[in-house]
Short mmCIF file of C-alpha atoms in Angstrom, two decimals:
data_model
loop_
_atom_site.label_atom_id
_atom_site.label_comp_id
_atom_site.label_asym_id
_atom_site.label_seq_id
_atom_site.Cartn_x
_atom_site.Cartn_y
_atom_site.Cartn_z
CA MET A 1 1.63 -10.84 2.53
CA SER A 2 -1.95 -10.77 3.78
CA ALA A 3 -3.62 -11.01 0.39
CA SER A 4 -5.22 -14.13 -0.95
CA PRO A 5 -3.71 -15.52 -4.17
CA ALA A 6 -5.11 -15.58 -7.70
CA ARG A 7 -7.89 -13.06 -7.11
CA ALA A 8 -9.57 -10.89 -9.78
CA ARG A 9 -8.37 -7.39 -10.46
CA LEU A 10 -10.06 -4.56 -8.58
CA GLY A 11 -10.21 -0.84 -9.19
CA VAL A 12 -9.24 2.09 -7.00
CA TRP A 13 -10.87 5.24 -8.36
CA LEU A 14 -9.22 8.30 -6.82
CA ILE A 15 -10.92 11.70 -6.58
CA GLY A 16 -8.04 14.16 -6.87
CA ALA A 17 -6.15 11.58 -8.91
CA ARG A 18 -3.30 13.89 -9.96
CA GLY A 19 -2.59 15.31 -6.51
CA SER A 20 0.40 14.55 -4.31
CA VAL A 21 -1.35 11.90 -2.22
CA ALA A 22 -2.79 10.06 -5.22
CA THR A 23 0.53 10.14 -7.05
CA THR A 24 2.29 8.72 -4.00
CA VAL A 25 -0.39 6.02 -3.71
CA VAL A 26 0.10 4.86 -7.31
CA ALA A 27 3.89 5.06 -7.22
CA GLY A 28 4.04 3.44 -3.78
CA CYS A 29 1.78 0.54 -4.73
CA ALA A 30 3.92 -0.16 -7.78
CA ALA A 31 7.15 0.08 -5.77
CA VAL A 32 5.97 -2.30 -3.05
CA THR A 33 4.51 -4.74 -5.59
CA ALA A 34 7.84 -4.83 -7.45
CA GLY A 35 9.78 -5.34 -4.21
CA LEU A 36 11.60 -2.03 -4.59
CA HIS A 37 10.54 -0.81 -1.14
CA PRO A 38 8.96 -2.42 1.96
CA PRO A 39 5.32 -1.65 2.86
CA THR A 40 6.25 0.69 5.72
CA GLY A 41 3.15 2.29 7.25
CA MET A 42 0.70 -0.25 5.82
CA VAL A 43 -1.14 -1.84 8.71
CA THR A 44 -2.75 -4.32 6.31
CA GLU A 45 0.70 -5.81 5.68
CA THR A 46 1.21 -6.71 9.35
CA PRO A 47 0.51 -10.20 10.75
CA VAL A 48 -2.85 -9.02 12.14
CA PHE A 49 -4.28 -9.16 8.63
CA ALA A 50 -2.74 -12.46 7.56
CA ASP A 51 -5.40 -14.62 5.88
CA SER A 52 -8.03 -11.85 6.02
CA GLY A 53 -8.61 -12.22 2.29
CA LEU A 54 -7.51 -8.72 1.34
CA PRO A 55 -6.91 -8.07 -2.36
CA ALA A 56 -3.25 -8.22 -3.36
CA LEU A 57 -1.57 -4.93 -4.12
CA SER A 58 -0.70 -6.36 -7.53
CA SER A 59 -4.44 -6.77 -8.26
CA LEU A 60 -5.23 -3.05 -7.88
CA VAL A 61 -5.87 -0.94 -10.97
CA PHE A 62 -5.93 2.86 -10.59
CA GLY A 63 -7.95 5.60 -12.23
CA GLY A 64 -9.86 8.64 -11.12
CA HIS A 65 -11.14 12.18 -11.58
CA ASP A 66 -9.23 15.45 -11.40
CA THR A 67 -9.64 19.02 -12.57
CA VAL A 68 -5.93 19.50 -13.36
CA ASP A 69 -4.04 18.08 -16.33
CA CYS A 70 -0.47 17.57 -15.08
CA PRO A 71 0.38 13.94 -16.02
CA LEU A 72 1.19 11.57 -13.17
CA PRO A 73 4.75 10.81 -14.39
CA LYS A 74 5.55 14.54 -14.37
CA ARG A 75 3.90 14.98 -10.98
CA ALA A 76 5.95 12.09 -9.61
CA GLU A 77 9.16 13.69 -10.87
CA ALA A 78 8.26 16.90 -9.04
CA LEU A 79 7.61 14.94 -5.84
CA ALA A 80 10.96 13.18 -6.18
CA ALA A 81 12.69 16.54 -6.64
CA GLY A 82 11.04 17.69 -3.41
CA GLY A 83 12.19 14.63 -1.48
CA VAL A 84 8.71 13.11 -1.19
CA LEU A 85 9.46 10.13 -3.46
CA PRO A 86 12.84 8.34 -3.49
CA PRO A 87 15.27 9.38 -6.25
CA GLY A 88 14.82 7.23 -9.31
CA LEU A 89 11.41 5.86 -8.31
CA PRO A 90 9.40 7.79 -10.93
CA SER A 91 11.46 6.24 -13.74
CA ALA A 92 11.32 2.79 -12.11
CA VAL A 93 7.52 2.80 -12.03
CA ALA A 94 6.95 4.99 -15.10
CA ALA A 95 4.78 2.39 -16.82
CA GLU A 96 2.44 2.08 -13.85
CA LEU A 97 2.17 5.86 -13.50
CA ALA A 98 1.40 6.25 -17.21
CA ALA A 99 -1.21 3.48 -17.08
CA ALA A 100 -2.99 5.13 -14.15
CA ASP A 101 -2.78 8.55 -15.83
CA GLY A 102 -4.49 7.11 -18.88
CA GLU A 103 -7.48 6.24 -16.69
CA ILE A 104 -7.96 9.74 -15.25
CA ARG A 105 -11.04 11.64 -16.46
CA PRO A 106 -11.90 15.35 -16.15
CA GLY A 107 -13.60 16.24 -12.89
CA GLY A 108 -15.79 19.20 -12.10
CA PRO A 109 -17.59 21.39 -11.95
CA LEU A 110 -15.08 23.77 -13.50
CA PRO A 111 -15.72 27.50 -13.94
CA GLY A 112 -18.27 27.95 -16.69
CA ASP A 113 -19.59 24.39 -16.44
CA THR A 114 -23.30 24.59 -17.26
CA ARG A 115 -24.21 21.03 -16.24
CA ASP A 116 -26.63 20.63 -13.35
CA GLU A 117 -26.10 18.28 -10.40
CA GLU A 118 -27.85 15.35 -12.04
CA GLN A 119 -25.84 15.71 -15.22
CA LEU A 120 -22.56 15.89 -13.29
CA ILE A 121 -23.39 12.85 -11.18
CA GLY A 122 -24.40 10.97 -14.32
CA ALA A 123 -21.15 11.85 -16.09
CA PHE A 124 -19.01 10.85 -13.11
CA THR A 125 -20.96 7.60 -12.74
CA ALA A 126 -20.46 6.76 -16.40
CA ASP A 127 -16.71 7.33 -16.07
CA ILE A 128 -16.47 4.88 -13.15
CA GLN A 129 -18.67 2.28 -14.86
CA ASP A 130 -16.64 2.54 -18.07
CA PHE A 131 -13.41 2.04 -16.08
CA VAL A 132 -14.75 -1.12 -14.48
CA ARG A 133 -16.05 -2.54 -17.78
CA ARG A 134 -13.05 -1.70 -19.98
CA ARG A 135 -10.50 -3.03 -17.53
CA GLY A 136 -12.48 -6.18 -16.78
CA LEU A 137 -12.55 -5.46 -13.05
CA ALA A 138 -14.47 -7.44 -10.46
CA GLY A 139 -15.37 -4.16 -8.76
CA ALA A 140 -13.95 -0.85 -7.59
CA VAL A 141 -13.77 1.46 -4.59
CA VAL A 142 -13.95 5.25 -4.86
CA VAL A 143 -11.53 7.11 -2.54
CA SER A 144 -11.57 10.88 -2.19
CA VAL A 145 -8.11 12.40 -1.69
CA ALA A 146 -8.99 15.79 -3.16
CA SER A 147 -8.19 19.16 -1.59
CA THR A 148 -10.36 20.24 1.32
CA GLU A 149 -13.47 22.23 0.39
CA PRO A 150 -15.42 24.63 2.66
CA PRO A 151 -18.35 23.14 4.62
CA ALA A 152 -21.52 22.70 2.58
CA THR A 153 -24.28 25.26 3.02
CA GLY A 154 -27.84 25.01 1.80
CA ASP A 155 -29.29 22.24 -0.34
CA ARG A 156 -26.80 22.38 -3.19
CA LEU A 157 -24.41 19.43 -3.34
CA PRO A 158 -20.71 20.43 -3.18
CA PRO A 159 -18.27 18.67 -5.55
CA SER A 160 -17.27 16.08 -2.93
CA SER A 161 -20.91 15.02 -2.57
CA LEU A 162 -21.39 14.82 -6.34
CA TYR A 163 -18.52 12.32 -6.53
CA ALA A 164 -19.86 10.40 -3.51
CA ALA A 165 -23.28 10.14 -5.12
CA ALA A 166 -21.67 8.91 -8.34
CA ALA A 167 -19.78 6.22 -6.42
CA LEU A 168 -23.01 4.87 -4.94
CA ARG A 169 -24.80 5.01 -8.28
CA ALA A 170 -21.95 3.06 -9.86
CA GLY A 171 -22.30 0.39 -7.18
CA CYS A 172 -18.94 1.16 -5.58
CA PRO A 173 -18.04 1.44 -1.89
CA TYR A 174 -16.77 4.88 -0.92
CA VAL A 175 -14.01 6.23 1.31
CA ASN A 176 -13.71 9.91 2.21
CA PHE A 177 -10.09 10.59 3.23
CA THR A 178 -10.78 14.35 3.34
CA PRO A 179 -12.70 16.65 5.72
CA SER A 180 -15.03 17.60 2.85
CA THR A 181 -18.75 16.83 3.02
CA GLY A 182 -18.93 13.77 0.75
CA LEU A 183 -21.64 11.39 1.97
CA HIS A 184 -22.27 13.54 5.06
CA HIS A 185 -24.67 15.75 3.09
CA PRO A 186 -28.26 15.26 4.36
CA ALA A 187 -29.51 14.86 0.79
CA LEU A 188 -27.45 11.66 0.44
CA ALA A 189 -28.39 9.99 3.74
CA SER A 190 -31.25 7.91 2.36
CA THR A 191 -29.29 7.05 -0.79
CA ALA A 192 -26.36 5.77 1.25
CA ALA A 193 -28.64 3.74 3.52
CA ALA A 194 -30.46 2.15 0.60
CA SER A 195 -27.35 1.43 -1.45
CA GLY A 196 -26.28 -1.67 0.47
CA LEU A 197 -22.68 -0.50 0.08
CA PRO A 198 -19.99 -0.08 2.73
CA TYR A 199 -18.45 3.35 3.23
CA ALA A 200 -15.85 4.91 5.51
CA GLY A 201 -14.44 8.31 6.46
CA ARG A 202 -13.78 11.04 7.07
CA ASP A 203 -10.51 12.99 7.13
CA GLY A 204 -7.45 10.76 7.32
CA LYS A 205 -5.58 10.84 10.63
CA THR A 206 -1.92 11.20 9.69
CA GLY A 207 -0.07 13.54 12.07
CA GLN A 208 -1.11 15.98 14.75
CA THR A 209 -4.47 14.34 15.42
CA LEU A 210 -2.88 10.88 15.46
CA LEU A 211 -0.68 12.08 18.30
CA ARG A 212 -3.63 13.70 20.07
CA SER A 213 -5.58 10.44 19.94
CA VAL A 214 -2.74 8.84 21.93
CA LEU A 215 -1.93 11.67 24.34
CA GLY A 216 -5.54 12.61 25.15
CA PRO A 217 -6.34 9.21 26.67
CA MET A 218 -3.01 9.26 28.54
CA PHE A 219 -3.99 12.41 30.44
CA ALA A 220 -7.48 11.05 31.15
CA GLN A 221 -6.22 7.65 32.31
CA ARG A 222 -3.65 9.21 34.62
CA ALA A 223 -6.26 11.61 36.08
CA LEU A 224 -4.28 14.67 35.00
CA THR A 225 -6.35 17.79 34.34
CA VAL A 226 -5.74 19.42 30.97
CA ARG A 227 -6.29 23.18 31.24
CA ALA A 228 -5.53 24.17 27.66
CA TRP A 229 -4.42 22.51 24.44
CA SER A 230 -3.31 24.71 21.56
CA GLY A 231 -1.69 23.87 18.26
CA THR A 232 -0.23 25.27 15.08
CA ASN A 233 0.21 23.63 11.68
CA LEU A 234 2.62 24.89 9.04
CA LEU A 235 2.18 23.29 5.64
CA GLY A 236 2.46 24.01 1.94
CA GLY A 237 1.42 22.29 -1.26
CA GLY A 238 -2.17 22.05 -2.46
CA ASP A 239 -3.46 21.29 1.02
CA GLY A 240 -1.82 24.39 2.46
CA ALA A 241 -3.31 26.54 -0.29
CA SER A 242 -6.82 25.16 0.15
CA LEU A 243 -6.65 25.45 3.95
CA ALA A 244 -5.72 29.12 3.66
CA ASP A 245 -9.48 29.52 3.20
CA PRO A 246 -10.85 29.98 6.76
CA ALA A 247 -13.96 27.94 5.96
CA ALA A 248 -11.90 24.99 4.71
CA ALA A 249 -9.61 25.27 7.75
CA ALA A 250 -12.64 25.17 10.04
CA ALA A 251 -13.75 21.90 8.42
CA LYS A 252 -10.27 20.46 8.99
CA ASN A 253 -10.09 21.58 12.62
CA ALA A 254 -13.47 20.10 13.56
CA GLY A 255 -12.01 16.58 13.63
CA LYS A 256 -9.00 17.67 15.67
CA GLU A 257 -11.29 19.22 18.28
CA ARG A 258 -13.56 16.19 18.36
CA VAL A 259 -10.68 13.89 19.34
CA LEU A 260 -9.84 16.02 22.40
CA ALA A 261 -13.46 16.40 23.45
CA ASP A 262 -14.07 12.66 23.19
CA THR A 263 -10.88 11.47 24.88
CA LEU A 264 -10.74 14.10 27.64
CA GLY A 265 -14.45 14.02 28.35
CA ALA A 266 -15.00 17.72 27.68
CA GLY A 267 -13.83 20.53 25.45
CA VAL A 268 -10.67 22.33 26.54
CA GLU A 269 -9.44 25.87 26.03
CA GLY A 270 -7.22 26.45 23.02
CA GLU A 271 -7.31 26.60 19.24
CA VAL A 272 -5.54 25.09 16.26
CA HIS A 273 -4.09 27.43 13.66
CA ILE A 274 -3.25 26.35 10.13
CA ASP A 275 -0.75 28.48 8.22
CA ASP A 276 0.01 28.11 4.52
CA VAL A 277 3.77 28.15 3.93
CA PRO A 278 4.22 27.41 0.20
CA ALA A 279 7.99 26.91 0.57
CA LEU A 280 7.35 23.76 2.65
CA GLY A 281 5.73 21.95 -0.26
CA ASP A 282 4.46 18.54 0.88
CA TRP A 283 6.21 18.77 4.24
CA LYS A 284 4.43 19.94 7.36
CA THR A 285 5.24 20.86 10.94
CA ALA A 286 2.68 20.55 13.73
CA TRP A 287 3.33 22.01 17.19
CA ASP A 288 1.16 21.36 20.26
CA HIS A 289 1.27 23.10 23.64
CA VAL A 290 -0.55 21.26 26.44
CA ALA A 291 -1.01 22.96 29.83
CA PHE A 292 -2.06 20.53 32.56
CA ASP A 293 -2.31 20.25 36.33
CA GLY A 294 -0.68 17.56 38.44
CA PHE A 295 -0.89 16.55 42.09
CA LEU A 296 -1.57 19.41 44.52
CA GLY A 297 -2.17 21.76 41.61
CA ALA A 298 1.38 21.64 40.22
CA ARG A 299 1.22 23.34 36.83
CA MET A 300 3.06 21.62 34.01
CA VAL A 301 3.42 21.78 30.24
CA LEU A 302 3.93 19.22 27.50
CA GLN A 303 5.09 20.41 24.06
CA THR A 304 5.31 18.24 20.96
CA ILE A 305 6.66 18.85 17.45
CA TRP A 306 5.64 16.62 14.56
CA GLN A 307 7.49 17.05 11.27
CA GLY A 308 6.60 14.84 8.36
CA CYS A 309 5.67 14.44 4.72
CA ASP A 310 1.91 14.53 4.34
CA SER A 311 1.78 12.39 1.19
CA ALA A 312 4.10 9.72 2.61
CA LEU A 313 1.99 9.59 5.77
CA ALA A 314 -1.30 9.40 3.89
CA ALA A 315 -0.50 7.03 1.00
CA PRO A 316 -0.15 3.78 3.00
CA LEU A 317 -3.41 4.55 4.81
CA VAL A 318 -5.21 5.08 1.51
CA LEU A 319 -3.95 1.71 0.26
CA ASP A 320 -5.05 0.10 3.53
CA LEU A 321 -8.51 1.63 3.29
CA ALA A 322 -8.96 0.68 -0.36
CA ARG A 323 -8.12 -2.95 0.38
CA LEU A 324 -10.22 -3.11 3.55
CA THR A 325 -13.27 -1.54 1.96
CA LEU A 326 -13.06 -3.74 -1.13
CA ARG A 327 -12.84 -6.82 1.10
CA ALA A 328 -15.75 -5.57 3.25
CA HIS A 329 -17.86 -5.24 0.11
CA GLU A 330 -16.88 -8.72 -1.02
CA ALA A 331 -17.85 -10.06 2.40
CA GLY A 332 -21.31 -8.53 2.11
CA LEU A 333 -20.88 -5.74 4.65
CA SER A 334 -22.79 -2.50 4.16
CA GLY A 335 -23.27 0.88 5.79
CA PRO A 336 -20.71 2.82 7.82
CA LEU A 337 -17.54 0.84 8.58
CA THR A 338 -17.14 2.10 12.14
CA ASP A 339 -14.29 -0.33 12.82
CA LEU A 340 -12.10 1.70 10.45
CA GLY A 341 -12.17 4.72 12.78
CA PHE A 342 -8.49 4.00 13.46
CA TYR A 343 -7.72 5.82 10.20
CA PHE A 344 -9.85 8.96 10.61
CA LYS A 345 -10.13 12.19 12.58
CA ASP A 346 -13.92 12.28 12.28
CA PRO A 347 -15.00 8.68 11.67
CA VAL A 348 -18.49 7.73 10.56
CA GLY A 349 -20.69 5.91 13.01
CA ASP A 350 -20.48 5.75 16.77
CA GLY A 351 -17.03 4.57 17.82
CA PRO A 352 -14.18 5.47 20.17
CA SER A 353 -11.68 8.28 19.53
CA ALA A 354 -8.73 6.85 21.50
CA LEU A 355 -6.22 5.20 19.17
CA GLY A 356 -5.77 2.12 21.37
CA GLU A 357 -9.49 1.38 21.37
CA GLN A 358 -9.69 2.05 17.64
CA TYR A 359 -6.83 -0.37 17.00
CA ALA A 360 -8.62 -3.04 19.04
CA ALA A 361 -11.72 -2.55 16.88
CA LEU A 362 -9.59 -2.78 13.74
CA THR A 363 -8.00 -6.06 14.81
CA ASP A 364 -11.46 -7.46 15.57
CA PHE A 365 -12.51 -6.37 12.07
CA ALA A 366 -9.54 -8.33 10.67
CA ARG A 367 -10.75 -11.45 12.47
CA ARG A 368 -14.27 -11.01 11.08
CA LEU A 369 -12.94 -10.66 7.56
CA ARG A 370 -10.91 -13.82 8.06
CA ARG A 371 -14.13 -15.74 8.72
CA ALA A 372 -16.08 -14.13 5.87
CA PRO A 373 -16.49 -15.90 2.54
CA ALA A 374 -14.50 -14.70 -0.47
CA GLY A 375 -15.79 -13.96 -3.93
CA GLN A 376 -19.49 -13.50 -3.26
CA ARG A 377 -19.51 -9.89 -4.44
CA ALA A 378 -17.24 -10.34 -7.48
CA GLY A 379 -18.48 -8.40 -10.48
CA GLU A 380 -21.20 -6.57 -8.58
CA ALA A 381 -20.11 -3.03 -9.53
CA ARG A 382 -22.61 -1.92 -12.14
#
């Protein structure tokens, strides 16, 4: 394991804490900690991160905000029935699920909520601070895994930005695993810069865009001209429902398009369509059609099909990011963590979009953490 021994407990505060991804994160962390399942998909559990001082999975304590009231144990049972979680796992980690559920507080704003932005941010901040104090934590990271919201318009802060502002006010580093605005709102730029906190995001790279970040550089490096690149996503669950909104889908697709533009050197013809298919639940299918030219103008096509479980793809990345960001805070790092672009479709800061280059930056980040002192930020969350 890459974690250092005998470290203080640390919090992971999840926005969207009763959703499929969050439930899989909590159940998965408990299962790996208990030795019930291997840490498949967790890059932080590979030799690259040995001795990097990452917090142990067993040291993580979960809580969060959500606007729904389905308890985590019940949500986990539904995920097991759908094949997302292994049979029997919800009962095996029932205590851990119940403990995390007990730390979930009502989110917002809900319909009819009369609180203004400052009151909402204050309430969310107080919830996070209370979590850290009551559980005797050395600190916490706030990770947004909520459903995608439409792009922000005007000066009003959308819900994702209210939570992001609360994270900073509570003294917690922040990770945006969604395409939602979060810290990207102009009104939060100066607050983020002055906070002295590390942050990362946005929009976790789990499937179709992960593949694009590998294939795009391949075409460029082999001097093959891509004429068009089109794609379709079929998915259900909460994400499918939220992305049925064209505005939310546009926010999601922006990161997919950025990867192609960055790796191919220019935008290419073609669009990505996202279709809500409720019967698929947490499973998704992504199809890509790439038209390209070879030597002497020979016209060729590459087609790919990606079928996977969104929550199972996302959960190990969320655990990675929580551990990495907590360790970065402990090491005294602040501002955008550009070296974590490996995990995102639309990463903060100015970094590469090709997966190979992003992985090289991540491994360099692991080496820097290995040299950084441990413990200097313990207890800093206010």
